[in-house]
Amino acid sequence: MSETPGSDREQAVLDAVPTGLFVGGSWRPATSGAKLAVDDPSTGKTLVEVADATPDDGRAALAAAVAAQPGFAAMPPRERGEILRRAFDLIMSRIDDLALLMTLEMGKPIAESKGEITYAAEFFRWFAEEAVRIDGQYAVAPNGASRFLVMRQPVGVCLLVTPWNFPMAMGTRKIGPAVAAGCTMVIKPAQQTPLSMHALAAILTEAGLPDGVLNVVTTSSAGKVMEPLIRDGRARKLSFTGSTGVGRALLEQAADKVLRTSMELGGNAPFLVFADADLDAAVEGAMTAKMRNMGEACTAANRFLVHRSVADAFADKLAERMAALRVGRGTDDGVQVGPLVDAKSREKVVELVGDAVDRGATVRVGGDAVDGPGWFYRPTVLTGVPLEARLTKEEIFGPVAPISVFDTDDEAVAAANDTEFGLVSYLFTENLSRALRVSEALESGMVGLNTGLVSNPAAPFGGIKQSGLGREGGSVGIEEYLETKYVAVNL
Ligand code: NAP
């Protein structure tokens, strides 16, 4: 059902969200009394104000997490798993309201918000099951004289920082394994989209998470609040999802006290279409890889590299699909493309498209911002994009598909790998040996082979090169929150 801005249902969903800081199991105002505004990117208007944490609030949150750590580490794994499982059930039972809330603060269409919420909840279900599978090892030393006992223990207090583009899933991907492993935490959501995280904290409390295990500090001063916590030394782990630039700065800060780190950073995904590809499947995959989240995804296809023999046909089909997409407020029925998150993000898309056109690219469809309130940009296909264009080097984070051509497999792989990023690559081919050869040669942590979607809570998500360190999800996801202790046993 479509919602008009400010409708009773929208207001009811907003009124139900806690707007304070969540410290030691209670919601409270910032010590300074300051608040920050959360805006609707489809109207530019403020939806609600939430408490704006100061460095003192951050320290209080850390103290609460430190105090809760020993008790939580001692909680039986089954009980920790059951908290996650109950949270999964609660999220899924409230998906309609949570989706409306997410769409209001972030802009994506309701159907996509539901998709993200399902994905987010699945991390809780997955890690509920992993909580009871933390094992160790007992082994005989090679010379038979002694024994090795290897145990897995929680890392300890974690600092978690998440971005605005997936306001709930980027949180559950960290909170799920941290809870499963027995770690307490301070999480700082993005200031543009804190509401989904606040709603999630309330659900986890309802699911039985003990006080102090999860503390939420929303702030407009991310650096000032987080740096003292990173340098404090009592937190033992930092997990960050966001841009490579901020990730790099946080790695430097974490070096001070040698924190364990997980970094899920930026991407510049190549999308390769070979001459033998099933073109309709490639276009379908392109629509998913490009248009999920309006292109505001680290996994978004950023560069389309298409074999010369099929480039025109691919561009025609993609342009037709992109032109048919309905742009509008994400709460409206049938809308497939919402607004970008803010004016600055849209301005960057305008600049990148302008740069490509100045260098000779042709606009096949779209190519401009939409007038009126909100930060809308039309779905765009560019052809004949020279490889020197800025949008082949930088994350577009918008609904723009730039197409370049290649002639040989080696040329395609070289172009795909010509980036400091290495999160995900996509390739479409019907030839098995080419599929495997190219998958091996692509420098990325993940490859979408004949698919435009790689994200799955049961699979290891993460990048290589400057796209990050560590993996989230899958059976390795919990490793990031566990230490290994070895006991040498003298019999
Ligand atoms: P961002 O600017 O790096 O911000 C990410 C988070 O870091 C936000 O919570 C932000 O707070 C916080 N932050 C900023 N400066 C900080 C500092 N000095 N100290 C501590 N925290 C700080 O990234 P974004 O624009 O929100 O998100 C988009 C980026 O995330 C893209 O590069 C995208 O590729 C990447 N991303 C990667 C993945 C992945 O899994 N690899 C997933 C999603 C997104 P504020 O809100 O206050 O700025």
Coordinates of C-alpha atoms and ligand atoms in Angstrom, one line a residue:
M1 CA 0.0 0.0 0.0
S2 CA 1.4 3.4 -0.9
E3 CA 2.1 5.9 1.9
T4 CA 1.9 9.7 1.7
P5 CA 4.7 11.5 3.5
G6 CA 3.7 11.9 7.1
S7 CA 0.7 9.4 6.9
D8 CA -0.6 8.0 10.2
R9 CA 1.1 4.7 9.5
E10 CA 4.5 6.3 8.8
Q11 CA 4.1 8.4 12.0
A12 CA 3.2 5.3 14.0
V13 CA 6.2 3.4 12.8
L14 CA 8.5 6.3 13.6
D15 CA 6.9 6.9 17.0
A16 CA 7.6 3.2 17.9
V17 CA 11.4 3.6 17.5
P18 CA 13.5 4.4 20.5
T19 CA 15.4 7.7 19.9
G20 CA 17.9 7.6 22.7
L21 CA 21.4 6.0 23.1
F22 CA 21.3 2.4 24.3
V23 CA 23.8 1.9 27.1
G24 CA 23.8 -0.9 29.7
G25 CA 20.3 -2.0 28.7
S26 CA 18.5 1.4 28.9
W27 CA 17.7 4.1 26.5
R28 CA 18.8 7.5 27.6
P29 CA 19.5 11.0 26.1
A30 CA 23.0 12.2 25.2
T31 CA 24.9 13.7 28.2
S32 CA 25.0 17.0 26.3
G33 CA 21.3 16.8 25.4
A34 CA 22.2 17.1 21.7
K35 CA 20.2 15.5 19.0
L36 CA 20.7 14.8 15.3
A37 CA 18.1 14.8 12.6
V38 CA 17.3 11.8 10.5
D39 CA 16.0 12.9 7.1
D40 CA 13.9 11.2 4.4
P41 CA 16.0 11.2 1.2
S42 CA 12.8 11.2 -0.9
T43 CA 11.6 14.5 0.5
G44 CA 14.7 16.0 2.2
K45 CA 12.5 16.5 5.3
T46 CA 13.4 15.5 8.8
L47 CA 11.6 12.4 10.0
V48 CA 12.7 12.3 13.6
E49 CA 15.6 13.4 15.9
V50 CA 17.7 11.0 17.8
A51 CA 20.2 11.4 20.6
D52 CA 23.7 12.5 19.4
A53 CA 26.4 10.8 21.5
T54 CA 29.4 12.6 22.9
P55 CA 32.8 11.0 23.6
D56 CA 31.6 10.6 27.3
D57 CA 28.6 8.7 26.1
G58 CA 30.9 6.5 24.0
R59 CA 33.0 5.8 27.1
A60 CA 29.9 4.9 29.1
A61 CA 28.9 2.4 26.4
L62 CA 32.4 0.9 26.4
A63 CA 32.3 0.6 30.2
A64 CA 28.9 -1.2 30.0
A65 CA 30.2 -3.6 27.4
V66 CA 33.3 -4.3 29.5
A67 CA 31.2 -5.0 32.6
A68 CA 28.9 -7.4 30.7
Q69 CA 31.7 -9.3 29.0
P70 CA 32.6 -12.0 31.6
G71 CA 29.0 -13.0 32.3
F72 CA 28.1 -13.1 28.7
A73 CA 31.1 -15.3 27.8
A74 CA 29.9 -17.7 30.5
M75 CA 26.4 -17.9 29.2
P76 CA 25.8 -21.4 27.6
P77 CA 26.1 -21.3 23.8
R78 CA 22.6 -22.8 23.4
E79 CA 21.1 -19.8 25.3
R80 CA 23.1 -17.3 23.2
G81 CA 21.9 -19.1 20.1
E82 CA 18.3 -19.1 21.3
I83 CA 18.4 -15.3 21.8
L84 CA 19.5 -14.9 18.2
R85 CA 16.8 -17.4 17.0
R86 CA 14.1 -15.5 18.9
A87 CA 15.4 -12.2 17.4
F88 CA 15.1 -13.8 14.0
D89 CA 11.5 -14.7 14.6
L90 CA 10.6 -11.3 16.0
I91 CA 12.2 -9.5 13.0
M92 CA 10.4 -11.7 10.5
S93 CA 7.1 -11.2 12.3
R94 CA 7.5 -7.4 12.1
I95 CA 8.9 -7.2 8.6
D96 CA 6.3 -4.8 7.3
D97 CA 6.9 -2.1 9.8
L98 CA 10.7 -2.6 9.8
A99 CA 10.6 -2.3 6.0
L100 CA 8.6 0.9 6.1
L101 CA 11.1 2.3 8.7
M102 CA 14.1 1.4 6.5
T103 CA 12.6 2.9 3.4
L104 CA 11.8 6.1 5.2
E105 CA 15.3 6.6 6.5
M106 CA 17.3 5.2 3.5
G107 CA 15.0 5.5 0.5
K108 CA 15.1 2.0 -1.1
P109 CA 11.7 0.6 -2.3
I110 CA 9.7 -1.3 0.2
A111 CA 10.3 -4.6 -1.6
E112 CA 14.1 -4.1 -1.4
S113 CA 13.8 -3.2 2.3
K114 CA 12.0 -6.4 2.9
G115 CA 14.8 -8.2 1.0
E116 CA 17.4 -6.6 3.2
I117 CA 15.5 -7.4 6.4
T118 CA 15.1 -11.0 5.4
Y119 CA 18.8 -11.2 4.6
A120 CA 19.6 -9.4 7.9
A121 CA 17.5 -11.8 10.0
E122 CA 19.0 -14.8 8.3
F123 CA 22.4 -13.8 9.8
F124 CA 20.7 -14.3 13.2
R125 CA 19.3 -17.7 12.2
W126 CA 22.6 -18.8 10.8
F127 CA 24.7 -17.7 13.8
A128 CA 22.1 -19.1 16.2
E129 CA 23.0 -22.5 14.7
E130 CA 26.8 -21.7 14.7
A131 CA 26.8 -20.8 18.5
V132 CA 26.6 -24.4 19.4
R133 CA 29.2 -25.6 16.9
I134 CA 32.2 -23.8 18.4
D135 CA 34.7 -26.6 18.8
G136 CA 38.3 -27.3 19.7
Q137 CA 41.0 -29.9 19.3
Y138 CA 42.8 -32.5 21.3
A139 CA 45.8 -34.0 19.6
V140 CA 48.8 -36.1 20.2
A141 CA 52.1 -34.3 19.6
P142 CA 54.1 -35.8 16.7
N143 CA 56.7 -37.3 19.1
G144 CA 53.9 -38.8 21.2
A145 CA 55.3 -37.2 24.4
S146 CA 52.7 -34.5 25.0
R147 CA 49.2 -33.5 24.1
F148 CA 47.8 -30.4 22.5
L149 CA 44.5 -28.9 23.7
V150 CA 43.2 -26.2 21.5
M151 CA 40.2 -24.1 22.7
R152 CA 38.2 -21.3 21.1
Q153 CA 37.2 -18.3 23.3
P154 CA 35.4 -15.1 22.6
V155 CA 37.7 -12.3 21.5
G156 CA 36.1 -10.0 24.1
V157 CA 34.6 -6.5 23.7
C158 CA 34.0 -5.5 20.1
L159 CA 33.6 -2.1 18.5
L160 CA 31.3 -2.2 15.4
V161 CA 30.9 0.5 12.8
T162 CA 28.3 0.2 10.0
P163 CA 27.3 2.3 6.9
W164 CA 24.0 3.7 5.8
N165 CA 23.4 1.7 2.6
F166 CA 22.2 -1.6 4.3
P167 CA 21.2 -0.2 7.7
M168 CA 20.2 -3.5 9.3
A169 CA 22.1 -6.2 7.5
M170 CA 25.5 -4.6 8.0
G171 CA 24.7 -4.7 11.7
T172 CA 23.4 -8.3 12.0
R173 CA 26.4 -9.6 10.0
K174 CA 28.5 -8.4 13.0
I175 CA 26.1 -8.7 15.9
G176 CA 25.1 -12.3 15.0
P177 CA 28.6 -13.8 15.2
A178 CA 29.6 -11.6 18.1
V179 CA 26.6 -12.8 20.2
A180 CA 27.1 -16.4 19.0
A181 CA 30.8 -16.3 20.1
G182 CA 30.0 -14.6 23.5
C183 CA 31.3 -11.1 22.8
T184 CA 29.8 -7.9 24.1
M185 CA 29.9 -4.8 21.9
V186 CA 29.4 -1.1 21.2
I187 CA 27.9 -0.4 17.8
K188 CA 27.9 2.9 16.0
P189 CA 25.4 3.0 13.1
A190 CA 25.6 5.5 10.3
Q191 CA 24.2 8.9 11.3
Q192 CA 22.0 9.0 8.2
T193 CA 20.2 5.7 9.0
P194 CA 20.3 4.9 12.8
L195 CA 16.6 4.0 13.1
S196 CA 16.8 0.4 11.8
M197 CA 19.6 -0.3 14.3
H198 CA 17.6 1.3 17.2
A199 CA 14.6 -1.0 16.2
L200 CA 17.0 -3.9 16.1
A201 CA 18.4 -3.2 19.6
A202 CA 14.9 -3.1 21.0
I203 CA 14.1 -6.5 19.3
L204 CA 17.3 -8.1 20.7
T205 CA 16.4 -6.8 24.2
E206 CA 12.9 -8.4 23.8
A207 CA 14.6 -11.6 22.6
G208 CA 16.5 -11.7 25.9
L209 CA 19.9 -10.2 25.2
P210 CA 21.3 -9.3 28.7
D211 CA 21.9 -5.7 29.6
G212 CA 25.2 -4.3 28.4
V213 CA 25.9 -6.9 25.7
L214 CA 24.8 -4.6 22.9
N215 CA 25.3 -0.8 23.3
V216 CA 24.3 1.6 20.5
V217 CA 25.9 5.1 20.2
T218 CA 24.5 7.1 17.3
T219 CA 26.5 10.2 16.8
S220 CA 27.3 13.0 14.4
S221 CA 30.9 12.9 15.6
A222 CA 32.0 9.4 14.5
G223 CA 35.7 10.1 14.8
K224 CA 35.6 11.9 18.1
V225 CA 33.4 9.2 19.7
M226 CA 35.1 6.1 18.3
E227 CA 38.8 7.0 18.3
P228 CA 39.1 7.1 22.1
L229 CA 37.3 3.7 22.3
I230 CA 39.6 2.2 19.7
R231 CA 42.7 3.5 21.5
D232 CA 41.4 2.6 25.0
G233 CA 42.7 -1.0 24.9
R234 CA 39.8 -2.7 26.7
A235 CA 38.0 -3.4 23.4
R236 CA 39.8 -6.2 21.7
K237 CA 38.2 -6.1 18.2
L238 CA 37.2 -3.6 15.6
S239 CA 34.8 -4.5 12.8
F240 CA 34.1 -1.9 10.2
T241 CA 32.0 -1.7 7.1
G242 CA 32.3 1.4 5.0
S243 CA 34.6 3.3 2.7
T244 CA 38.2 2.3 2.1
G245 CA 39.4 5.7 3.2
V246 CA 37.8 5.5 6.6
G247 CA 38.8 1.9 7.0
R248 CA 42.4 2.8 6.4
A249 CA 42.3 5.5 9.1
L250 CA 40.7 3.1 11.5
L251 CA 43.3 0.4 10.9
E252 CA 46.0 3.0 11.9
Q253 CA 44.1 3.7 15.1
A254 CA 43.6 0.0 15.8
A255 CA 47.4 -0.6 15.4
D256 CA 48.0 1.4 18.6
K257 CA 46.6 -1.4 20.9
V258 CA 46.9 -4.2 18.2
L259 CA 43.1 -4.8 18.0
R260 CA 41.8 -7.7 15.9
T261 CA 40.2 -6.1 12.8
S262 CA 37.7 -7.0 10.2
M263 CA 37.3 -4.5 7.3
E264 CA 34.5 -4.7 4.8
L265 CA 35.4 -1.8 2.5
G266 CA 34.7 -0.3 -0.9
G267 CA 34.3 -2.1 -4.2
N268 CA 34.6 -1.4 -8.0
A269 CA 33.0 -4.6 -9.3
P270 CA 33.7 -5.5 -13.0
F271 CA 30.8 -7.3 -14.8
L272 CA 32.2 -9.4 -17.7
V273 CA 30.0 -10.6 -20.5
F274 CA 31.7 -13.0 -22.9
A275 CA 30.6 -13.7 -26.5
D276 CA 29.2 -17.1 -25.5
A277 CA 27.1 -15.7 -22.6
D278 CA 23.3 -16.3 -22.4
L279 CA 22.6 -12.6 -23.1
D280 CA 19.1 -12.6 -21.4
A281 CA 20.6 -14.1 -18.3
A282 CA 23.4 -11.5 -18.4
V283 CA 21.0 -8.7 -18.7
E284 CA 18.9 -10.1 -15.8
G285 CA 22.1 -10.4 -13.7
A286 CA 23.2 -6.9 -14.7
M287 CA 19.9 -5.5 -13.4
T288 CA 20.4 -7.2 -10.1
A289 CA 24.1 -6.4 -9.8
K290 CA 23.6 -2.8 -10.8
M291 CA 20.2 -1.8 -9.5
R292 CA 19.9 -3.5 -6.1
N293 CA 19.9 -0.6 -3.6
M294 CA 19.8 2.0 -6.5
G295 CA 23.4 1.1 -7.2
E296 CA 24.4 2.1 -3.6
A297 CA 26.0 -1.2 -2.8
C298 CA 29.6 -2.2 -2.3
T299 CA 28.8 -5.2 -4.6
A300 CA 27.3 -3.0 -7.3
A301 CA 28.5 -3.7 -10.8
N302 CA 30.6 -0.6 -11.4
R303 CA 32.1 -1.4 -14.9
F304 CA 30.5 -3.5 -17.6
L305 CA 33.1 -5.1 -19.8
V306 CA 31.4 -6.7 -22.8
H307 CA 32.8 -8.6 -25.8
R308 CA 32.7 -6.5 -28.9
S309 CA 30.5 -9.0 -30.8
V310 CA 27.7 -8.8 -28.3
A311 CA 28.2 -5.3 -26.9
D312 CA 25.4 -3.6 -29.0
A313 CA 22.9 -6.3 -28.3
F314 CA 23.7 -6.3 -24.6
A315 CA 23.5 -2.4 -24.4
D316 CA 20.1 -2.4 -26.3
K317 CA 18.5 -4.9 -23.9
L318 CA 19.9 -3.3 -20.8
A319 CA 18.9 0.2 -21.9
E320 CA 15.3 -1.1 -22.6
R321 CA 15.1 -2.6 -19.1
M322 CA 16.6 0.4 -17.4
A323 CA 14.3 2.8 -19.2
A324 CA 11.3 0.9 -18.0
L325 CA 12.1 1.2 -14.3
R326 CA 9.8 3.2 -12.2
V327 CA 11.5 5.9 -10.1
G328 CA 9.8 7.3 -7.1
R329 CA 9.4 7.4 -3.3
G330 CA 10.2 3.9 -2.1
T331 CA 6.9 3.7 -0.2
D332 CA 4.9 4.0 -3.4
D333 CA 3.4 0.9 -5.0
G334 CA 5.4 -0.3 -8.0
V335 CA 8.4 1.9 -7.5
Q336 CA 11.6 0.1 -8.4
V337 CA 14.2 2.9 -7.9
G338 CA 14.2 5.2 -4.9
P339 CA 16.3 8.3 -4.2
L340 CA 20.0 8.4 -3.6
V341 CA 20.9 9.0 0.1
D342 CA 21.7 12.7 0.0
A343 CA 22.5 15.7 -2.2
K344 CA 26.3 15.0 -2.1
S345 CA 25.9 11.4 -3.3
R346 CA 23.8 12.6 -6.2
E347 CA 26.2 15.4 -7.1
K348 CA 29.0 12.8 -7.3
V349 CA 26.9 10.7 -9.7
V350 CA 26.2 13.8 -11.8
E351 CA 30.0 14.6 -11.9
L352 CA 31.0 11.0 -12.8
V353 CA 28.5 10.8 -15.7
G354 CA 29.6 14.3 -16.9
D355 CA 33.2 13.2 -16.9
A356 CA 32.5 10.1 -18.9
V357 CA 30.4 12.0 -21.5
D358 CA 33.2 14.7 -21.8
R359 CA 35.6 11.8 -22.6
G360 CA 33.4 10.5 -25.4
A361 CA 30.8 8.2 -23.8
T362 CA 27.3 8.1 -25.2
V363 CA 24.2 8.4 -23.0
R364 CA 21.8 5.6 -24.1
V365 CA 19.2 6.2 -21.5
G366 CA 18.9 8.5 -18.4
G367 CA 21.9 10.6 -17.7
D368 CA 20.3 13.2 -15.5
A369 CA 19.0 14.0 -12.1
V370 CA 15.2 14.2 -11.5
D371 CA 13.9 17.7 -10.6
G372 CA 11.9 18.2 -7.4
P373 CA 12.3 17.3 -3.8
G374 CA 14.4 14.2 -3.0
W375 CA 17.7 13.0 -4.4
F376 CA 16.5 11.1 -7.4
Y377 CA 18.7 10.1 -10.4
R378 CA 17.4 8.4 -13.5
P379 CA 18.6 4.9 -14.3
T380 CA 21.3 5.4 -16.9
V381 CA 23.2 3.4 -19.5
L382 CA 26.4 4.8 -21.0
T383 CA 28.1 3.1 -24.0
G384 CA 31.6 3.6 -25.5
V385 CA 33.0 4.5 -22.0
P386 CA 36.8 4.9 -22.2
L387 CA 38.7 3.0 -19.6
E388 CA 40.3 6.3 -18.4
A389 CA 36.9 7.7 -17.3
R390 CA 36.6 8.4 -13.6
L391 CA 33.7 6.1 -13.1
T392 CA 35.8 3.1 -14.0
K393 CA 38.1 3.9 -11.1
E394 CA 35.7 5.3 -8.4
E395 CA 32.6 3.8 -6.8
I396 CA 29.6 5.3 -8.6
F397 CA 27.1 4.4 -5.9
G398 CA 24.2 5.3 -8.2
P399 CA 22.0 3.8 -10.9
V400 CA 24.5 4.2 -13.8
A401 CA 25.8 1.3 -16.0
P402 CA 28.9 2.2 -18.0
I403 CA 29.7 -0.2 -20.8
S404 CA 33.1 -0.7 -22.4
V405 CA 34.1 -3.3 -24.9
F406 CA 36.9 -5.9 -25.0
D407 CA 38.2 -8.3 -27.7
T408 CA 40.2 -11.0 -25.9
D409 CA 39.8 -12.9 -22.5
D410 CA 43.2 -11.6 -21.4
E411 CA 42.2 -8.0 -22.2
A412 CA 39.0 -8.5 -20.2
V413 CA 40.7 -10.0 -17.2
A414 CA 43.4 -7.3 -17.2
A415 CA 40.8 -4.5 -17.3
A416 CA 38.7 -6.2 -14.6
N417 CA 41.8 -6.4 -12.3
D418 CA 43.0 -2.9 -13.0
T419 CA 41.7 -1.5 -9.7
E420 CA 43.0 -1.3 -6.1
F421 CA 39.6 -2.8 -5.1
G422 CA 38.9 -6.5 -5.0
L423 CA 35.5 -7.2 -3.5
V424 CA 33.4 -9.0 -6.1
S425 CA 33.5 -9.6 -9.9
Y426 CA 30.7 -11.0 -12.1
L427 CA 31.1 -13.0 -15.3
F428 CA 28.7 -14.4 -17.7
T429 CA 29.8 -17.3 -20.1
E430 CA 28.3 -20.6 -21.1
N431 CA 31.8 -22.1 -21.5
L432 CA 32.9 -24.1 -18.5
S433 CA 36.6 -23.9 -18.9
R434 CA 36.5 -20.2 -19.6
A435 CA 34.2 -19.8 -16.5
L436 CA 36.7 -21.5 -14.2
R437 CA 39.9 -20.0 -15.8
V438 CA 38.5 -16.4 -15.5
S439 CA 37.1 -17.0 -12.0
E440 CA 40.6 -18.1 -10.9
A441 CA 42.2 -15.1 -12.6
L442 CA 39.9 -12.4 -11.2
E443 CA 41.4 -10.6 -8.2
S444 CA 38.4 -10.4 -5.9
G445 CA 37.2 -12.1 -2.8
M446 CA 33.9 -13.2 -4.5
V447 CA 32.9 -14.0 -8.0
G448 CA 29.3 -14.1 -9.3
L449 CA 29.4 -16.8 -12.1
N450 CA 26.3 -16.4 -14.2
T451 CA 24.6 -14.5 -11.4
G452 CA 24.3 -10.9 -10.3
L453 CA 23.9 -11.7 -6.6
V454 CA 26.5 -13.2 -4.3
S455 CA 25.3 -12.2 -0.9
N456 CA 24.2 -15.1 1.3
P457 CA 24.5 -15.4 5.1
A458 CA 25.7 -18.9 4.7
A459 CA 28.6 -17.9 2.4
P460 CA 31.9 -16.1 3.3
F461 CA 31.4 -12.5 2.2
G462 CA 34.5 -10.2 1.9
G463 CA 37.2 -8.7 -0.3
I464 CA 40.9 -8.8 -1.1
K465 CA 43.2 -5.9 -2.0
Q466 CA 41.9 -2.6 -0.6
S467 CA 38.4 -4.0 -0.3
G468 CA 39.1 -5.4 3.1
L469 CA 40.3 -8.0 5.6
G470 CA 38.3 -11.0 6.9
R471 CA 35.0 -12.5 6.0
E472 CA 31.5 -12.1 7.3
G473 CA 28.9 -15.0 7.2
G474 CA 29.4 -18.6 6.4
S475 CA 31.2 -21.0 8.7
V476 CA 34.2 -18.7 8.8
G477 CA 32.1 -15.7 10.0
I478 CA 32.3 -16.6 13.6
E479 CA 36.1 -17.0 13.4
E480 CA 36.4 -13.2 13.4
Y481 CA 35.0 -13.2 17.0
L482 CA 37.0 -16.1 18.4
E483 CA 40.5 -16.4 19.8
T484 CA 42.5 -19.6 19.7
K485 CA 44.1 -20.8 22.9
Y486 CA 46.6 -23.7 22.9
V487 CA 47.3 -25.6 26.1
A488 CA 50.4 -27.7 26.0
V489 CA 49.6 -30.8 28.1
N490 CA 52.3 -32.8 29.9
L491 CA 50.9 -36.2 30.7
Ligands
NAP1 P1 31.8 5.8 5.3 O1 31.7 7.2 5.1 O2 33.2 5.1 5.4 O3 31.0 5.5 6.7 C1 30.8 4.2 7.3 C2 30.7 4.4 8.8 O4 31.9 4.8 9.3 C3 29.6 5.3 9.2 O5 29.0 4.8 10.4 C4 30.4 6.6 9.5 O6 29.8 7.5 10.4 C5 31.6 6.0 10.1 N1 32.8 6.8 10.1 C6 33.1 7.8 9.3 N2 34.3 8.4 9.7 C7 34.7 7.8 10.8 C8 35.7 7.9 11.7 N3 36.7 8.8 11.5 N4 35.8 7.1 12.8 C9 34.9 6.1 13.0 N5 33.8 6.0 12.2 C10 33.7 6.8 11.1 O7 31.0 4.9 4.3 P2 29.5 5.1 3.8 O8 29.5 6.3 2.9 O9 28.6 5.2 5.0 O10 29.2 3.8 3.1 C11 29.5 3.5 1.8 C12 30.8 2.8 1.7 O11 30.7 1.5 2.4 C13 31.2 2.4 0.3 O12 32.5 2.6 0.1 C14 30.8 0.9 0.2 O13 31.5 0.2 -0.8 C15 31.2 0.5 1.6 N6 30.5 -0.8 1.9 C16 31.2 -1.9 2.0 C17 30.6 -3.1 2.3 C18 31.3 -4.4 2.3 O14 30.8 -5.4 2.9 N7 32.5 -4.5 1.8 C19 29.2 -3.1 2.5 C20 28.5 -1.9 2.5 C21 29.2 -0.8 2.2 P3 28.9 8.7 9.8 O15 27.6 8.1 9.5 O16 28.8 9.6 10.9 O17 29.6 9.2 8.6

